[in-house]
Short mmCIF file of C-alpha atoms in Angstrom, two decimals:
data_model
loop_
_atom_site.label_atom_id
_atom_site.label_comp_id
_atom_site.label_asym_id
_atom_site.label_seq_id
_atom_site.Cartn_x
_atom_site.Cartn_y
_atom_site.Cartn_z
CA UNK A 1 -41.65 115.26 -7.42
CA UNK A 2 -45.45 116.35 -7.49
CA UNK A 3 -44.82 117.46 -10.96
CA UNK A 4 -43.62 113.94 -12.16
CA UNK A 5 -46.27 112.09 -10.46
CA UNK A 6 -49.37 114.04 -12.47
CA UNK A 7 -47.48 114.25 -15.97
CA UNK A 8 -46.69 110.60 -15.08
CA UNK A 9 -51.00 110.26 -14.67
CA UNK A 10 -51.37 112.19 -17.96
CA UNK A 11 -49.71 110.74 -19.96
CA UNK A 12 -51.02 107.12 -18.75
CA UNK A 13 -54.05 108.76 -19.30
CA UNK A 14 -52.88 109.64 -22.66
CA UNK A 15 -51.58 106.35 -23.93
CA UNK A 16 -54.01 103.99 -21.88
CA UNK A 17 -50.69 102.93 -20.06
CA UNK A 18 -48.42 103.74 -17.65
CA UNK A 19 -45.10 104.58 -19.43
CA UNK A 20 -42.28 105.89 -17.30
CA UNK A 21 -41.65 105.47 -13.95
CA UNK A 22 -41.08 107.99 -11.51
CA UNK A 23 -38.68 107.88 -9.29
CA UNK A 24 -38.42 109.98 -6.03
CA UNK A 25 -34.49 110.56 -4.96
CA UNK A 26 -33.62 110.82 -1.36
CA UNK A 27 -29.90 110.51 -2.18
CA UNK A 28 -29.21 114.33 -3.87
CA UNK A 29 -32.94 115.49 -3.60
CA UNK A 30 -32.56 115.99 0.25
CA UNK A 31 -30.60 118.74 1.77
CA UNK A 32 -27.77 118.00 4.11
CA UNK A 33 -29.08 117.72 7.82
CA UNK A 34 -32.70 117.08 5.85
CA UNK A 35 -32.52 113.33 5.39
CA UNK A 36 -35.31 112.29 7.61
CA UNK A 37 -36.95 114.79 6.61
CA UNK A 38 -37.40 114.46 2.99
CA UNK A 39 -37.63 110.59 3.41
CA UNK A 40 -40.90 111.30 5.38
CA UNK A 41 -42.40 113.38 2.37
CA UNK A 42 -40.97 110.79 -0.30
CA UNK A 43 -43.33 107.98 1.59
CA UNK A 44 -46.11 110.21 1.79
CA UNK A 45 -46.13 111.07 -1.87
CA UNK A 46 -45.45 107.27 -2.53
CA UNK A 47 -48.61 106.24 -0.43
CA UNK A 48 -50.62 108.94 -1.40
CA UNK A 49 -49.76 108.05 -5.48
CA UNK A 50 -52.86 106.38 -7.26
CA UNK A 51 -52.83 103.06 -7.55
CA UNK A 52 -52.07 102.66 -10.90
CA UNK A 53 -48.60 105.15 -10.79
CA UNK A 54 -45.57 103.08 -10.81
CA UNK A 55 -43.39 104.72 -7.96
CA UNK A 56 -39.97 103.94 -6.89
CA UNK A 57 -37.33 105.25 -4.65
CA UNK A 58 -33.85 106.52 -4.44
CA UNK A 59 -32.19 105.57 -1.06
CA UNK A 60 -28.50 107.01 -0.01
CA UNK A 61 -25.49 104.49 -0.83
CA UNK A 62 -24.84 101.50 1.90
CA UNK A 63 -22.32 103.09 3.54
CA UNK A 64 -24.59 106.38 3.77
CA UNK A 65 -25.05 107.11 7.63
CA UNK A 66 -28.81 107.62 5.88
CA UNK A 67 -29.27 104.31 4.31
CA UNK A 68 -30.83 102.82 7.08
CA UNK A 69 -33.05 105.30 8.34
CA UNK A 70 -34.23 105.83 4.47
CA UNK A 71 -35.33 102.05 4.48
CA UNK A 72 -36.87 102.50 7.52
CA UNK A 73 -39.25 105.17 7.13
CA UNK A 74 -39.85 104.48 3.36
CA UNK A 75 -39.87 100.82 2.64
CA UNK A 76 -40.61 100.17 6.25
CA UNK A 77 -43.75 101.98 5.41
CA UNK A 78 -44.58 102.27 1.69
CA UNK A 79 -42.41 98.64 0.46
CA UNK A 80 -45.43 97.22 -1.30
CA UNK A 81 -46.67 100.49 -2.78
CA UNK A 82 -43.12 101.29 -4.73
CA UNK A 83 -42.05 99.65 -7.77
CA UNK A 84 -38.30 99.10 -6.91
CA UNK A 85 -35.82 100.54 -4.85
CA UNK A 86 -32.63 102.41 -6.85
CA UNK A 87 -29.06 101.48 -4.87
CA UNK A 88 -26.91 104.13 -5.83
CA UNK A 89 -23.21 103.38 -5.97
CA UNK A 90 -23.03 100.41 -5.65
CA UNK A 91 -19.39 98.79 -5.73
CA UNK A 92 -19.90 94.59 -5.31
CA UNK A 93 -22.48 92.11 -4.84
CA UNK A 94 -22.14 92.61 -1.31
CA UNK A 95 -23.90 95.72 -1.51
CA UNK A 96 -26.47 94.56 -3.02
CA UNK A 97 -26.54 92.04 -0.53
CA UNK A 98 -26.63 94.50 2.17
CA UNK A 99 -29.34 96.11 0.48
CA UNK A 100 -31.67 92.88 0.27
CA UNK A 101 -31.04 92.21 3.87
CA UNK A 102 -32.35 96.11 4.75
CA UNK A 103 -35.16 95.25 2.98
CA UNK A 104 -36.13 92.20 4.31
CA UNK A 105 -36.03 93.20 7.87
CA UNK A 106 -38.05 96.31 6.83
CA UNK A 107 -41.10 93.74 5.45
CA UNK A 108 -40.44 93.73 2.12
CA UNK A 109 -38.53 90.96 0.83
CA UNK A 110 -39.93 90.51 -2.58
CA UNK A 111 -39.22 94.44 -3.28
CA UNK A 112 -36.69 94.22 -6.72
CA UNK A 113 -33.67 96.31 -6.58
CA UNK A 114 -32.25 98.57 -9.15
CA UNK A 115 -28.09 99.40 -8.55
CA UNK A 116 -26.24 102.49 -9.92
CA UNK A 117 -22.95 101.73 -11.47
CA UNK A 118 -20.71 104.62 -10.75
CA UNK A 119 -17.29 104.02 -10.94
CA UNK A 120 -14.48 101.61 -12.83
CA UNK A 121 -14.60 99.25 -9.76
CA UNK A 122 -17.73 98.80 -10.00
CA UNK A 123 -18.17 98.34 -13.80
CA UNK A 124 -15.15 95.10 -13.34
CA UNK A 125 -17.84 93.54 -10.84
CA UNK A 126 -21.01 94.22 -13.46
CA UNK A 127 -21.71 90.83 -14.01
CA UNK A 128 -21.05 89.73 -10.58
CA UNK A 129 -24.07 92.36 -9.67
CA UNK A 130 -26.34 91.74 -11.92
CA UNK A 131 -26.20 88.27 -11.09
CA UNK A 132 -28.11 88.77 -7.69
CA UNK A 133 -31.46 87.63 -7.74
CA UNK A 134 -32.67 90.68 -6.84
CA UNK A 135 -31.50 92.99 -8.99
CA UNK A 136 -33.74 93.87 -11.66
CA UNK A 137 -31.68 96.77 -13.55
CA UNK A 138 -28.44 98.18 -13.74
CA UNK A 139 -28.23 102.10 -14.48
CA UNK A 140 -24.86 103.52 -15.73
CA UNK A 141 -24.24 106.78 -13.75
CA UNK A 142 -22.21 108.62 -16.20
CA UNK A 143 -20.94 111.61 -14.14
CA UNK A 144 -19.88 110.23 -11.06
CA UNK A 145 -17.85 107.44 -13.39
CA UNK A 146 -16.09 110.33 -15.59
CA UNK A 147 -15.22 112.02 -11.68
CA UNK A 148 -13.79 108.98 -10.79
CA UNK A 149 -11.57 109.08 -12.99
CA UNK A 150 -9.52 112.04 -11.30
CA UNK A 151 -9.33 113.94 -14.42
CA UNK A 152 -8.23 111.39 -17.05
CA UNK A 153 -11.87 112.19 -18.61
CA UNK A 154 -12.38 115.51 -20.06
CA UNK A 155 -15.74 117.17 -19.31
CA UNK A 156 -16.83 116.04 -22.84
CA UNK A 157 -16.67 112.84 -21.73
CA UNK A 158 -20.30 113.86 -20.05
CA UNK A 159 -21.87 115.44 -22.92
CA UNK A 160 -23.97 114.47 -25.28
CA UNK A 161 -21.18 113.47 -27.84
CA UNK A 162 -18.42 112.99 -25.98
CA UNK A 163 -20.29 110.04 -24.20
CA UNK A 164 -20.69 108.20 -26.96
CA UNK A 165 -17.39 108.59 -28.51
CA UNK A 166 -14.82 108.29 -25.00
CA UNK A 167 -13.58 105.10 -25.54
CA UNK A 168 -13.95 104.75 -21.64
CA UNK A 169 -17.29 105.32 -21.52
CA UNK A 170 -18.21 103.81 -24.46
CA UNK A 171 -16.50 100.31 -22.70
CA UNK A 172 -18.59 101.21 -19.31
CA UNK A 173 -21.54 101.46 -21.56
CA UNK A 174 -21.15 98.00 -23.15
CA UNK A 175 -19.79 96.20 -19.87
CA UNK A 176 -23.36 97.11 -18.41
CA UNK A 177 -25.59 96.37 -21.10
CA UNK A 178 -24.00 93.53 -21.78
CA UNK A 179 -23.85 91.91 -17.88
CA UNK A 180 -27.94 93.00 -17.84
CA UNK A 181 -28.12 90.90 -21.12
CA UNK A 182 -26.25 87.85 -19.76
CA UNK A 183 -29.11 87.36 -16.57
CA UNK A 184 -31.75 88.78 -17.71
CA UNK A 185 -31.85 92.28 -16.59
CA UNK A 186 -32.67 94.93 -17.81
CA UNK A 187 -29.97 97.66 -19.05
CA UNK A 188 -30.74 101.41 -18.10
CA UNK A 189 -28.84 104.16 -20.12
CA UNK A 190 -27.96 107.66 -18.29
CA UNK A 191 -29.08 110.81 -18.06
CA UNK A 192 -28.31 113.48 -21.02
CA UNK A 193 -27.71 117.10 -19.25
CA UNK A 194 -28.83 118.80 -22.13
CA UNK A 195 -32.30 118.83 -21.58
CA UNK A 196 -33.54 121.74 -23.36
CA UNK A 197 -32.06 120.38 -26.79
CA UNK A 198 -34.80 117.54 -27.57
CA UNK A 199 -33.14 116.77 -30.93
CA UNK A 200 -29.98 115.51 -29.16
CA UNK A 201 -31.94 113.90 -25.97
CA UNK A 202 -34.13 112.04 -29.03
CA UNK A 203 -30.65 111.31 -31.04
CA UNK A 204 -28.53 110.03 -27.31
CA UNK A 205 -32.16 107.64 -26.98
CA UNK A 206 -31.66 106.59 -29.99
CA UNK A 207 -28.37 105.37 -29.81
CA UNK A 208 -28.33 104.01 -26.36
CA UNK A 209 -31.21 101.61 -27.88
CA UNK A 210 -29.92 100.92 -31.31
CA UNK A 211 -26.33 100.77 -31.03
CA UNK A 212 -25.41 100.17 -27.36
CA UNK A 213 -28.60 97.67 -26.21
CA UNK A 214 -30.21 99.56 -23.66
CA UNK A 215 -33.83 99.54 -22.92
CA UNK A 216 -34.41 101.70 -20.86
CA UNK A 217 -33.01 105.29 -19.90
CA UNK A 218 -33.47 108.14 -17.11
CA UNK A 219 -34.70 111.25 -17.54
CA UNK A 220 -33.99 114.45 -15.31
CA UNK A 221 -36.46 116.63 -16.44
CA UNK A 222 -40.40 116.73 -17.77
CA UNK A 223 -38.90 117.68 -21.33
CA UNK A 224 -36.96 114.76 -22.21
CA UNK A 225 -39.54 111.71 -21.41
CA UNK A 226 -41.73 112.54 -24.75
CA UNK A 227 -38.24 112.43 -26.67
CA UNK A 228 -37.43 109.07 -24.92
CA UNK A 229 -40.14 107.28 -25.55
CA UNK A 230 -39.87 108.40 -29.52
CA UNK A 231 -36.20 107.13 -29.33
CA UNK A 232 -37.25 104.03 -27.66
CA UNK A 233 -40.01 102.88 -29.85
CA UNK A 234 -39.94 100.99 -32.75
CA UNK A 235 -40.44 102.30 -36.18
CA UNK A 236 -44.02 101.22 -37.44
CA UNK A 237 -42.42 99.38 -39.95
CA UNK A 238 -41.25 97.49 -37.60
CA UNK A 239 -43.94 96.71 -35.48
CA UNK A 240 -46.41 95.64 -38.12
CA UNK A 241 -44.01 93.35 -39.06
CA UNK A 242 -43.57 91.41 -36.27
CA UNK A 243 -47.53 91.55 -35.98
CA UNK A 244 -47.56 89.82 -39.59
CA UNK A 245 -45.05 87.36 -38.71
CA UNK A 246 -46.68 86.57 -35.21
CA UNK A 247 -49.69 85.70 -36.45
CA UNK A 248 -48.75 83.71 -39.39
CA UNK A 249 -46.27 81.84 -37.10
CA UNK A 250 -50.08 81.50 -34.49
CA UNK A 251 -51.72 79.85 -37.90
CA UNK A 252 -48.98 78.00 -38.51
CA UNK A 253 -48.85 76.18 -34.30
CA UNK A 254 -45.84 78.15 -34.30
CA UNK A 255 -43.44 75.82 -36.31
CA UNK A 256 -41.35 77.35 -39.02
CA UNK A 257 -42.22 79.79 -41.89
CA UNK A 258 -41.36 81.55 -44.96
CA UNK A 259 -42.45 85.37 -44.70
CA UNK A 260 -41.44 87.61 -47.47
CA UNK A 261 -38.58 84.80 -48.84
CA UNK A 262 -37.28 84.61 -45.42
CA UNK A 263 -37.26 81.72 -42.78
CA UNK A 264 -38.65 82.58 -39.80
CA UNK A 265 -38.70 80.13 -36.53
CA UNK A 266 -38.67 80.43 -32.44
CA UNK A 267 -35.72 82.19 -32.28
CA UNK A 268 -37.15 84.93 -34.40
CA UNK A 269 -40.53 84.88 -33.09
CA UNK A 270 -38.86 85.78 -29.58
CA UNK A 271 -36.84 88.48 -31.25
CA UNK A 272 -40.53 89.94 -33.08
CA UNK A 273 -42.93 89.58 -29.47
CA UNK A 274 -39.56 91.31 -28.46
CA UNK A 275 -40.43 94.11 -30.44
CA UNK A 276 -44.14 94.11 -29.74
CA UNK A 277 -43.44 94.39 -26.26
CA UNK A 278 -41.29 97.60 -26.09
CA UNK A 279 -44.30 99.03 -28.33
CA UNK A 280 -46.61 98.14 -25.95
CA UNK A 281 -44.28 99.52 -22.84
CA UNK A 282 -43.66 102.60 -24.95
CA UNK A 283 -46.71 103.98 -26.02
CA UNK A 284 -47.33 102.70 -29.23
CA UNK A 285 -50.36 101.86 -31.43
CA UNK A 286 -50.65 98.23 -32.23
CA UNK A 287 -51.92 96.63 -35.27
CA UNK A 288 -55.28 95.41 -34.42
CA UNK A 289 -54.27 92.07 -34.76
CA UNK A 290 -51.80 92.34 -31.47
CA UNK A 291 -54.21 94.12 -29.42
CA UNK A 292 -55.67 91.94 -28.18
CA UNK A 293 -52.34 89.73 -27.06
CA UNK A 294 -51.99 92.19 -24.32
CA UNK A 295 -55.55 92.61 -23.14
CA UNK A 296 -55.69 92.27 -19.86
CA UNK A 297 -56.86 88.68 -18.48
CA UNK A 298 -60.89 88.79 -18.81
CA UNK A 299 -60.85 91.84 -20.61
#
């Protein structure tokens, strides 16, 4: 966890932003008989984080006989240092529910909730969850959903193929990405276990963005956040396009315009300050022209 929280400060250092979260898991980080324990040092390295680190936390299910104690001693302490709070298997909106009300009696009730879909249950009720108000991301957990499946999903089914080709994973996939898309949340693709092969971590990125509409994605170790972020980004291409067609749309009080033979209008200015934005988020250089659209206020 130490290690996460300085590469997380050098590479903000790096690209004069802060560009992956880190998130600090009490749910399979602490050993059994250890909760309390390891909750302590999870707020301590979340108040002791510099102020610009985004930090979050993952608490034990709802059910957990640790769930409350974890909010507690974490959010009960460090709510308005952490960036959101991750839910793991979460089955309804009920949970989530639960979850909020936690929360709020700990002091934090403006704290945003991420939920970990887990199982086919809990991939019918997507929508339903992402609906809440205060979820702000849905994460697919793609090896506790193949389990669930008592067998009926080969071990492939978790690889870095097979996940992408399983038509039951490919529908969990979709179901998620698509309920984030319908309210306004933001998708979260999972993990790839084969973390020393950057080629296929950079190719699974790739395709979780291009072809499956997630924009974000978890990491589980150091190695595979540079090949994310690659993935992620868009081509430059791409970027200094939308920064040409932004700014002639600006000249033109944003009403319609022909760039390159092609009409261009509101819809497809959102779609191009779309695209700015996930360079910005990612790391990317900007055309000078867009810099200075995400300047901070005053600066």
């Amino acid at each position: 966890m130490r290690k996460s929280l300085q590469l997380q400060a050098e590479m903000a250092r790096e690209f004069g932003a802060c560009v992956f979260d880190v998130t600090l898991d009490c749910e399979d980080g602490a050993p059994v008989g250890g909760e309390k324990q390891h909750a302590q040092l999870v707020t301590e390295l979340a108040m002791d984080a510099a102020p610009e680190a985004r930090v979050a936390v993952r608490v034990h299910p709802v059910d957990h006989p640790s769930f409350h104690d974890d909010v507690r001693a974490i959010v009960g302490r460090a709510g308005a240092r952490l960036a959101h709070v991750m839910i793991p298997k979460v089955e309804t909106p009920q949970d989530v529910a639960t979850a909020a009300a936690a929360f709020d009696a700990a002091g934090a009730p403006q704290l945003p909730l991420q939920a970990l879909i887990e199982s086919p249950a809990a991939v019918h009720r997507a929508f339903d969850i992402a609906a809440h108000p205060r979820i702000q991301s849905l994460s697919f957990g793609l090896m506790d959903f193949v389990s669930a499946h008592g067998g009926a999903i080969p071990e492939e089914g978790m690889g870095v193929e097979g996940q992408f080709t399983h038509p039951l994973v490919v529908r969990a996939k979709l179901e998620i990405a698509s309920a984030c898309h319908a309210h306004g949340k933001v998708p979260s693709h999972c993990v790839v276990t084969e973390f020393k092969d950057r080629d296929a971590m950079r190719t699974a990125a790739r395709r979780a963005s291009r072809e499956f509409g997630f924009t974000r994605m978890w990491s589980i170790h150091p190695d595979q956040i540079r090949p994310i972020l690659e993935a992620l980004q868009p081509s430059e291409g791409e970027v200094a396009q939308a920064a040409e067609i932004l700014g002639a749309a600006e000249q033109a009080g944003w009403a319609p315009i022909s760039f390159q033979g092609k009409l261009h209008d509101r819809a497809s200015y959102r779609f191009h300050w779309q695209v700015l934005e996930r360079a910005h988020s990612t790391g990317s250089t900007l055309p000078q022209k867009a810099r200075g659209w995400f300047a901070p206020a005053g600066g």
